[in-house]
Tab-separated table of C-alpha atoms and ligand atoms in Angstrom:
chain	number	residue	atom	x	y	z
A	6	MET	CA	14.185	17.759	-12.990
A	7	GLU	CA	15.097	16.529	-9.496
A	8	ASN	CA	17.661	13.834	-8.805
A	9	SER	CA	16.342	11.653	-5.985
A	10	SER	CA	17.797	8.258	-4.972
A	11	HIS	CA	19.797	8.089	-8.224
A	12	ILE	CA	16.813	8.610	-10.511
A	13	ILE	CA	15.631	11.717	-12.205
A	14	ILE	CA	12.091	12.729	-11.245
A	15	ASP	CA	10.161	14.670	-13.844
A	16	PRO	CA	8.228	17.221	-11.732
A	17	LYS	CA	5.573	17.500	-14.440
A	18	GLU	CA	5.038	13.807	-15.176
A	19	LEU	CA	1.812	13.622	-13.145
A	20	ASN	CA	0.743	17.255	-13.524
A	21	GLY	CA	-3.020	17.638	-13.213
A	22	LYS	CA	-3.499	14.101	-11.884
A	23	ARG	CA	-5.772	13.663	-8.852
A	24	VAL	CA	-4.415	10.861	-6.712
A	25	LEU	CA	-5.568	9.105	-3.546
A	26	VAL	CA	-3.027	7.089	-1.535
A	27	THR	CA	-4.561	5.448	1.534
A	28	GLY	CA	-2.509	5.389	4.749
A	29	GLY	CA	0.065	8.057	3.960
A	30	THR	CA	0.947	9.384	7.394
A	31	LYS	CA	3.239	7.193	9.460
A	32	GLY	CA	6.623	6.818	7.822
A	33	GLY	CA	5.824	3.707	5.816
A	34	MET	CA	5.254	2.958	2.168
A	35	GLY	CA	2.087	5.076	2.080
A	36	GLU	CA	3.958	8.210	3.148
A	37	ALA	CA	6.814	7.476	0.722
A	38	ILE	CA	4.316	7.040	-2.135
A	39	VAL	CA	2.575	10.327	-1.247
A	40	LYS	CA	5.920	12.174	-1.313
A	41	ARG	CA	7.078	10.535	-4.544
A	42	LEU	CA	3.860	11.213	-6.479
A	43	THR	CA	3.701	14.781	-5.144
A	44	LYS	CA	7.242	15.366	-6.454
A	45	ALA	CA	6.018	14.164	-9.850
A	46	GLY	CA	3.446	16.978	-9.893
A	47	ALA	CA	0.270	15.148	-8.783
A	48	THR	CA	-2.338	16.466	-6.344
A	49	VAL	CA	-2.137	13.729	-3.710
A	50	ILE	CA	-4.840	13.164	-1.119
A	51	THR	CA	-4.233	10.757	1.752
A	52	THR	CA	-6.150	9.161	4.627
A	53	ALA	CA	-5.586	7.730	8.108
A	54	ARG	CA	-7.544	7.134	11.321
A	55	THR	CA	-5.475	9.699	13.222
A	56	THR	CA	-5.071	13.241	11.886
A	57	PRO	CA	-1.456	14.428	12.035
A	58	ASP	CA	-1.090	18.009	13.347
A	59	GLU	CA	0.444	19.247	10.098
A	60	LEU	CA	-2.577	17.984	8.091
A	61	LYS	CA	-5.326	19.344	10.377
A	62	GLU	CA	-6.202	22.193	8.005
A	63	SER	CA	-5.348	20.406	4.775
A	64	ASP	CA	-7.957	19.604	2.138
A	65	LEU	CA	-5.613	16.824	1.000
A	66	PHE	CA	-6.272	14.705	4.099
A	67	ILE	CA	-9.349	12.660	5.068
A	68	GLN	CA	-9.711	11.144	8.521
A	69	ALA	CA	-11.455	7.762	8.259
A	70	ASP	CA	-11.173	4.146	9.359
A	71	ILE	CA	-10.851	2.434	6.019
A	72	SER	CA	-11.762	-0.971	7.421
A	73	THR	CA	-15.420	0.083	7.787
A	74	PRO	CA	-18.066	0.777	5.116
A	75	ASP	CA	-18.688	4.181	6.755
A	76	GLY	CA	-14.984	4.997	6.430
A	77	THR	CA	-14.731	4.171	2.732
A	78	THR	CA	-18.034	5.956	2.017
A	79	LYS	CA	-16.743	9.083	3.776
A	80	ILE	CA	-13.556	9.027	1.664
A	81	ALA	CA	-15.351	8.428	-1.643
A	82	GLU	CA	-17.977	11.133	-0.960
A	83	TYR	CA	-15.334	13.718	-0.029
A	84	ILE	CA	-13.301	13.003	-3.172
A	85	LEU	CA	-16.306	13.108	-5.472
A	86	GLU	CA	-17.555	16.368	-3.970
A	87	ARG	CA	-14.206	18.167	-3.612
A	88	PHE	CA	-12.276	16.851	-6.659
A	89	GLY	CA	-14.998	15.384	-8.891
A	90	GLY	CA	-13.183	12.032	-9.009
A	91	LEU	CA	-9.703	10.577	-9.301
A	92	ASP	CA	-7.148	9.659	-11.936
A	93	ILE	CA	-5.027	7.376	-9.746
A	94	LEU	CA	-5.986	5.299	-6.696
A	95	VAL	CA	-3.311	3.570	-4.604
A	96	ASN	CA	-4.853	1.148	-2.090
A	97	ASN	CA	-1.948	1.042	0.336
A	98	VAL	CA	-3.457	0.411	3.796
A	99	GLY	CA	-3.036	-3.098	5.120
A	100	GLY	CA	-1.474	-5.006	7.923
A	101	SER	CA	-1.872	-7.731	10.493
A	102	SER	CA	-2.655	-7.465	14.186
A	103	THR	CA	-3.858	-11.009	14.869
A	104	PRO	CA	-2.506	-12.781	17.975
A	105	THR	CA	0.311	-15.299	17.639
A	106	GLY	CA	-0.265	-18.894	18.740
A	107	GLY	CA	-1.707	-20.680	15.730
A	108	VAL	CA	-5.079	-21.383	14.204
A	109	LEU	CA	-6.953	-22.101	17.435
A	110	VAL	CA	-6.367	-18.649	18.881
A	111	GLN	CA	-7.512	-16.775	15.770
A	112	THR	CA	-11.121	-15.787	16.365
A	113	ASP	CA	-13.812	-14.888	13.835
A	114	ALA	CA	-13.312	-11.268	14.859
A	115	ASP	CA	-9.564	-11.491	14.093
A	116	TRP	CA	-10.269	-12.928	10.639
A	117	GLN	CA	-13.022	-10.415	9.932
A	118	ARG	CA	-10.915	-7.406	10.988
A	119	THR	CA	-8.004	-8.613	8.869
A	120	PHE	CA	-10.170	-9.111	5.782
A	121	ASP	CA	-11.926	-5.776	6.362
A	122	THR	CA	-8.576	-3.955	6.374
A	123	ASN	CA	-6.707	-5.889	3.697
A	124	LEU	CA	-9.443	-6.809	1.206
A	125	PHE	CA	-12.816	-5.137	1.711
A	126	ALA	CA	-11.338	-1.643	2.172
A	127	ALA	CA	-9.928	-1.818	-1.364
A	128	VAL	CA	-13.039	-3.429	-2.858
A	129	ARG	CA	-15.312	-0.760	-1.341
A	130	LEU	CA	-13.048	2.153	-2.217
A	131	ASP	CA	-12.565	0.990	-5.815
A	132	ARG	CA	-16.337	0.597	-6.187
A	133	GLY	CA	-16.992	4.030	-4.693
A	134	LEU	CA	-14.470	5.827	-6.888
A	135	LEU	CA	-14.807	3.925	-10.159
A	136	PRO	CA	-17.922	5.631	-11.643
A	137	PRO	CA	-16.150	8.925	-12.564
A	138	MET	CA	-13.074	6.992	-13.779
A	139	LEU	CA	-15.328	4.958	-16.063
A	140	LYS	CA	-17.005	8.151	-17.260
A	141	GLN	CA	-13.696	9.815	-18.128
A	142	GLY	CA	-12.413	6.548	-19.666
A	143	TYR	CA	-9.124	6.816	-17.839
A	144	GLY	CA	-7.675	5.680	-14.531
A	145	VAL	CA	-4.995	3.689	-12.743
A	146	ILE	CA	-5.547	1.521	-9.672
A	147	ILE	CA	-2.823	-0.103	-7.562
A	148	HIS	CA	-3.368	-2.705	-4.844
A	149	VAL	CA	-0.540	-3.209	-2.364
A	150	THR	CA	-0.482	-6.935	-1.576
A	151	SER	CA	2.463	-8.742	0.039
A	152	ILE	CA	4.850	-11.579	-0.665
A	153	GLN	CA	2.970	-13.312	2.160
A	154	ARG	CA	0.138	-14.000	-0.228
A	155	ARG	CA	2.413	-16.648	-1.814
A	156	PHE	CA	4.597	-17.202	1.243
A	157	PRO	CA	2.208	-17.453	4.199
A	158	GLY	CA	3.547	-16.396	7.585
A	159	GLU	CA	3.111	-18.869	10.437
A	160	ASN	CA	1.389	-16.369	12.696
A	161	THR	CA	-0.279	-14.275	10.035
A	162	MET	CA	-2.513	-16.738	8.213
A	163	ALA	CA	-5.506	-14.387	8.097
A	164	TYR	CA	-3.298	-11.637	6.641
A	165	SER	CA	-1.720	-13.888	3.986
A	166	SER	CA	-5.162	-15.226	3.059
A	167	ALA	CA	-6.608	-11.712	2.742
A	168	LYS	CA	-3.664	-10.588	0.588
A	169	ALA	CA	-4.098	-13.686	-1.623
A	170	ALA	CA	-7.747	-12.717	-2.081
A	171	LEU	CA	-6.711	-9.122	-2.831
A	172	ALA	CA	-4.276	-10.296	-5.545
A	173	ASN	CA	-6.986	-12.492	-7.051
A	174	TYR	CA	-9.548	-9.667	-6.990
A	175	SER	CA	-6.994	-7.251	-8.474
A	176	LYS	CA	-6.411	-9.564	-11.445
A	177	ALA	CA	-10.134	-9.960	-12.116
A	178	LEU	CA	-10.666	-6.205	-11.872
A	179	ALA	CA	-7.783	-5.569	-14.294
A	180	THR	CA	-9.403	-7.810	-16.900
A	181	GLU	CA	-12.801	-6.154	-16.493
A	182	LEU	CA	-11.512	-2.575	-16.609
A	183	ALA	CA	-8.708	-2.657	-19.204
A	184	PRO	CA	-11.133	-2.332	-22.155
A	185	LYS	CA	-12.551	0.755	-20.421
A	186	GLY	CA	-9.228	2.608	-20.198
A	187	ILE	CA	-8.435	1.762	-16.573
A	188	ARG	CA	-5.200	-0.063	-15.741
A	189	VAL	CA	-5.122	-2.163	-12.547
A	190	ASN	CA	-1.938	-3.705	-11.142
A	191	SER	CA	-0.649	-4.898	-7.790
A	192	VAL	CA	2.618	-4.505	-5.913
A	193	ALA	CA	3.867	-7.194	-3.516
A	194	PRO	CA	6.536	-5.897	-1.137
A	195	GLY	CA	8.827	-8.030	0.989
A	196	PHE	CA	10.402	-6.934	4.291
A	197	THR	CA	10.319	-3.156	4.042
A	198	GLU	CA	11.947	-1.115	6.771
A	199	THR	CA	9.227	1.372	7.645
A	200	LYS	CA	9.178	3.434	10.860
A	201	ALA	CA	6.964	0.706	12.387
A	202	ALA	CA	9.505	-1.977	11.366
A	203	GLU	CA	12.307	0.112	12.910
A	204	ARG	CA	10.363	0.214	16.175
A	205	LEU	CA	9.846	-3.570	16.022
A	206	ILE	CA	13.586	-4.117	15.484
A	207	GLU	CA	14.422	-1.819	18.421
A	208	ARG	CA	11.938	-3.652	20.663
A	209	MET	CA	13.336	-7.061	19.657
A	210	ALA	CA	16.876	-5.828	20.336
A	211	ARG	CA	15.867	-4.638	23.828
A	212	GLU	CA	14.056	-7.905	24.609
A	213	ARG	CA	16.939	-10.079	23.368
A	214	GLY	CA	19.695	-7.885	24.773
A	215	CYS	CA	21.328	-7.595	21.343
A	216	ASP	CA	21.917	-4.682	18.979
A	217	CYS	CA	19.550	-3.645	16.191
A	218	SER	CA	21.596	-5.184	13.404
A	219	ASP	CA	21.391	-8.614	15.123
A	220	ALA	CA	17.643	-8.194	15.649
A	221	ARG	CA	17.198	-7.142	11.992
A	222	GLN	CA	19.256	-10.145	10.864
A	223	ALA	CA	17.097	-12.474	12.998
A	224	LEU	CA	14.003	-11.160	11.235
A	225	MET	CA	15.658	-11.552	7.836
A	226	ASP	CA	16.692	-15.106	8.758
A	227	SER	CA	13.112	-15.909	9.795
A	228	LEU	CA	12.149	-15.227	6.157
A	229	GLY	CA	14.809	-17.655	4.941
A	230	GLY	CA	17.242	-14.798	4.313
A	231	ILE	CA	17.126	-11.940	1.813
A	232	PRO	CA	19.419	-12.670	-1.151
A	233	ILE	CA	20.164	-8.987	-1.775
A	234	GLY	CA	21.399	-8.784	1.822
A	235	ARG	CA	19.233	-6.001	3.238
A	236	THR	CA	15.666	-4.862	3.841
A	237	ALA	CA	13.830	-2.582	1.398
A	238	ARG	CA	13.438	1.151	1.908
A	239	PRO	CA	9.853	2.481	1.569
A	240	GLU	CA	11.154	4.873	-1.123
A	241	GLU	CA	12.136	1.899	-3.285
A	242	VAL	CA	8.540	0.651	-3.263
A	243	ALA	CA	7.359	4.216	-3.948
A	244	LYS	CA	9.582	4.371	-7.042
A	245	LEU	CA	7.942	1.211	-8.392
A	246	VAL	CA	4.454	2.618	-7.741
A	247	ALA	CA	5.434	5.917	-9.410
A	248	PHE	CA	6.456	3.987	-12.513
A	249	LEU	CA	3.328	1.829	-12.578
A	250	VAL	CA	0.914	4.772	-12.290
A	251	SER	CA	2.683	6.751	-15.018
A	252	ASN	CA	2.254	6.497	-18.771
A	253	ARG	CA	5.670	4.823	-18.885
A	254	ALA	CA	3.738	1.714	-17.789
A	255	SER	CA	0.956	2.221	-20.348
A	256	TYR	CA	0.872	-1.447	-21.460
A	257	ILE	CA	1.170	-3.024	-17.985
A	258	VAL	CA	-2.154	-4.494	-16.897
A	259	GLY	CA	-3.146	-7.127	-14.336
A	260	ALA	CA	0.408	-7.850	-13.228
A	261	GLU	CA	1.671	-8.354	-9.689
A	262	HIS	CA	5.087	-6.791	-9.159
A	263	THR	CA	7.122	-8.439	-6.427
A	264	ILE	CA	9.698	-6.160	-4.789
A	265	ASP	CA	11.427	-8.268	-2.144
A	266	GLY	CA	15.194	-8.400	-2.729
A	267	GLY	CA	14.782	-12.028	-3.797
A	268	ILE	CA	13.034	-13.469	-0.685
A	269	VAL	CA	10.534	-15.521	-2.707
A	270	ARG	CA	12.605	-18.221	-4.389
A	271	THR	CA	9.858	-19.739	-6.516
A	272	ILE	CA	8.837	-18.656	-10.012
B	385	NAP	N1	6.084	-3.143	5.900
B	385	NAP	C1	6.307	-4.286	5.282
B	385	NAP	O1	7.368	-4.920	5.443
B	385	NAP	C2	5.263	-4.853	4.337
B	385	NAP	C3	5.556	-6.017	3.640
B	385	NAP	C4	4.636	-6.499	2.719
B	385	NAP	C5	3.444	-5.829	2.488
B	385	NAP	N2	3.181	-4.704	3.191
B	385	NAP	C6	1.929	-4.005	2.872
B	385	NAP	O2	2.277	-2.716	2.410
B	385	NAP	C7	1.262	-1.783	2.755
B	385	NAP	C8	1.896	-0.611	3.476
B	385	NAP	O3	2.445	-1.090	4.693
B	385	NAP	P1	3.418	-0.228	5.613
B	385	NAP	O4	3.924	-1.194	6.632
B	385	NAP	O5	4.367	0.540	4.801
B	385	NAP	O6	2.433	0.742	6.347
B	385	NAP	P2	2.081	2.269	6.010
B	385	NAP	O7	2.010	2.506	4.570
B	385	NAP	O8	2.936	3.172	6.806
B	385	NAP	O9	0.604	2.263	6.621
B	385	NAP	C9	0.287	2.880	7.809
B	385	NAP	C10	-0.696	3.967	7.449
B	385	NAP	O10	-1.986	3.378	7.277
B	385	NAP	C11	-2.909	4.031	8.159
B	385	NAP	N3	-3.901	3.029	8.563
B	385	NAP	C12	-3.677	1.841	9.157
B	385	NAP	N4	-4.843	1.207	9.385
B	385	NAP	C13	-5.812	2.033	8.925
B	385	NAP	C14	-7.236	1.949	8.880
B	385	NAP	N5	-7.911	0.902	9.370
B	385	NAP	N6	-7.902	2.977	8.321
B	385	NAP	C15	-7.257	4.039	7.821
B	385	NAP	N7	-5.917	4.172	7.830
B	385	NAP	C16	-5.224	3.174	8.383
B	385	NAP	C17	-2.028	4.571	9.290
B	385	NAP	O11	-2.595	5.646	9.991
B	385	NAP	P3	-3.515	5.413	11.307
B	385	NAP	O12	-2.832	4.393	12.144
B	385	NAP	O13	-3.590	6.775	11.947
B	385	NAP	O14	-4.822	4.946	10.795
B	385	NAP	C18	-0.820	5.046	8.482
B	385	NAP	O15	-1.111	6.253	7.824
B	385	NAP	C19	0.221	-2.574	3.546
B	385	NAP	O16	-0.801	-2.986	2.684
B	385	NAP	C20	1.001	-3.771	4.049
B	385	NAP	O17	0.158	-4.879	4.289
B	385	NAP	C21	4.044	-4.200	4.120
């Protein structure tokens, strides 16, 4: 047993489980989830567009752009051929890169790219990897949504809309697959301090001539404040995912789990 972040990790809990976590390479939630599920004994495969040096020779890494049908097909084919299927699929990749400036500057291409990354990637990957899960009568699927799906950001309307669609799809999928032994749930993080968020805070601090804690506070204030008083650590989201994919969550189906330190005030 390992004691990590005040909880005991059973190193055998996910023994023998084949897991795919998309987007596990850049110091965000994906990487934290990969590490957490690996510590629990799972064989964890991950993906990204860029191959990190340390994963160049690894058979647990697939280079692919998940926002394209070719990318998701490449991932599904590799997993089916190399591992024969999956027990757990964590659809983690997502994000927003649309320009700021309101509805009139968001082009069709911006909307399409955002939906490709945040919705269609998961739909295509689930579809590609479901047949062997259905055959074995067992599986767990997680969709990482966002609090923005209920709390749309001013400059990220395509992203919040895509995440709302992802949450809706996730619920429908959960209902369809529960009788077949497959549990589907979603996780909606709030402001999580990933490596990319750290870089954003540092850039804001430079641009505003303030220190990082003031820049971080400005971001927290822009969300209406975070009642718990701090941002989330990626490892905290990973702990939630580790619980949801385990048999400890055997009766949890079709639920969205918000993990946001209290940002969303509504029920
Ligand atoms: N961070 C937050 O505060 C926050 C809040 C709410 C929800 N979320 C959601 O939580 C999830 C994880 O976010 P995160 O910020 O922690 O990021 P993350 O998990 O660190 O994701 C980045 C990873 O995804 C890969 N990636 C990005 N676009 C890709 C693409 N098109 N194809 C394949 N791989 C791709 C990156 O590698 P490459 O760049 O090499 O491809 C990297 O491995 C996302 O769904 C996000 O929308 C985040």
